[in-house]
XYZ file of C-alpha atoms in Angstrom:
84
model
C -56.168 -35.263 -96.449
C -56.329 -38.814 -97.717
C -55.120 -38.056 -101.231
C -51.698 -39.140 -102.317
C -50.807 -35.557 -103.291
C -51.715 -34.206 -99.848
C -49.763 -36.945 -98.094
C -46.663 -36.290 -100.241
C -46.814 -32.563 -99.487
C -47.238 -33.246 -95.763
C -44.237 -35.607 -95.775
C -42.075 -33.041 -97.573
C -43.002 -30.415 -94.982
C -42.126 -32.798 -92.140
C -38.746 -33.535 -93.722
C -38.009 -29.833 -94.202
C -38.931 -29.192 -90.578
C -36.620 -31.951 -89.382
C -33.773 -30.583 -91.525
C -34.275 -27.057 -90.177
C -34.338 -28.373 -86.619
C -31.159 -30.361 -87.219
C -29.423 -27.288 -88.642
C -30.465 -25.162 -85.661
C -29.260 -27.759 -83.148
C -25.962 -28.255 -84.961
C -25.420 -24.497 -85.136
C -26.127 -24.091 -81.421
C -23.699 -26.894 -80.546
C -20.911 -25.512 -82.760
C -21.357 -22.050 -81.233
C -21.103 -23.432 -77.687
C -18.038 -25.494 -78.564
C -16.285 -22.568 -80.239
C -16.948 -20.264 -77.298
C -15.665 -22.863 -74.867
C -12.625 -23.713 -76.986
C -11.602 -20.183 -78.005
C -13.195 -17.948 -75.397
C -15.089 -14.763 -76.132
C -13.535 -12.514 -78.785
C -15.000 -9.775 -80.972
C -13.787 -11.744 -84.011
C -15.667 -14.801 -82.784
C -18.950 -12.910 -82.678
C -18.462 -11.903 -86.324
C -17.580 -15.474 -87.314
C -20.585 -16.889 -85.471
C -22.942 -14.645 -87.409
C -21.488 -16.067 -90.637
C -22.358 -19.598 -89.528
C -26.121 -18.923 -89.654
C -26.382 -19.817 -93.332
C -23.966 -22.730 -93.269
C -25.495 -26.108 -94.202
C -25.525 -28.926 -91.667
C -22.800 -30.880 -93.444
C -20.423 -27.932 -93.273
C -21.290 -27.285 -89.611
C -20.465 -30.917 -88.879
C -17.099 -30.498 -90.599
C -16.455 -27.390 -88.512
C -17.363 -29.250 -85.316
C -14.739 -31.837 -86.140
C -12.131 -29.289 -87.220
C -12.542 -27.139 -84.129
C -11.105 -29.915 -82.008
C -7.695 -28.873 -83.296
C -8.229 -25.108 -83.022
C -6.107 -23.379 -80.400
C -6.782 -19.749 -81.270
C -9.273 -17.581 -83.114
C -6.986 -17.372 -86.158
C -7.459 -21.127 -86.679
C -11.202 -20.589 -87.023
C -10.743 -17.625 -89.349
C -8.387 -19.632 -91.560
C -10.886 -22.498 -91.696
C -13.688 -20.119 -92.675
C -11.551 -18.512 -95.399
C -10.755 -21.958 -96.769
C -14.482 -22.759 -96.977
C -15.125 -19.682 -99.105
C -12.837 -20.962 -101.873
């Protein structure tokens, strides 16, 4: 446990854990904001499932963009644009 190799591996694991936790928290926040902003729609449920694999940076961009969304089609257009 005192070797440099072991300490580097342990640090990498801690960083990965922090990144995963950050992604989960960001995803949860974006989901709550979208539901509050757009209401509950069948299309929203589909879109939310697509967010699971989105990286934190993209979730942060979505969180900012959703401030201007007024309907579910705004979200769908944003998601289509991200696929390009």
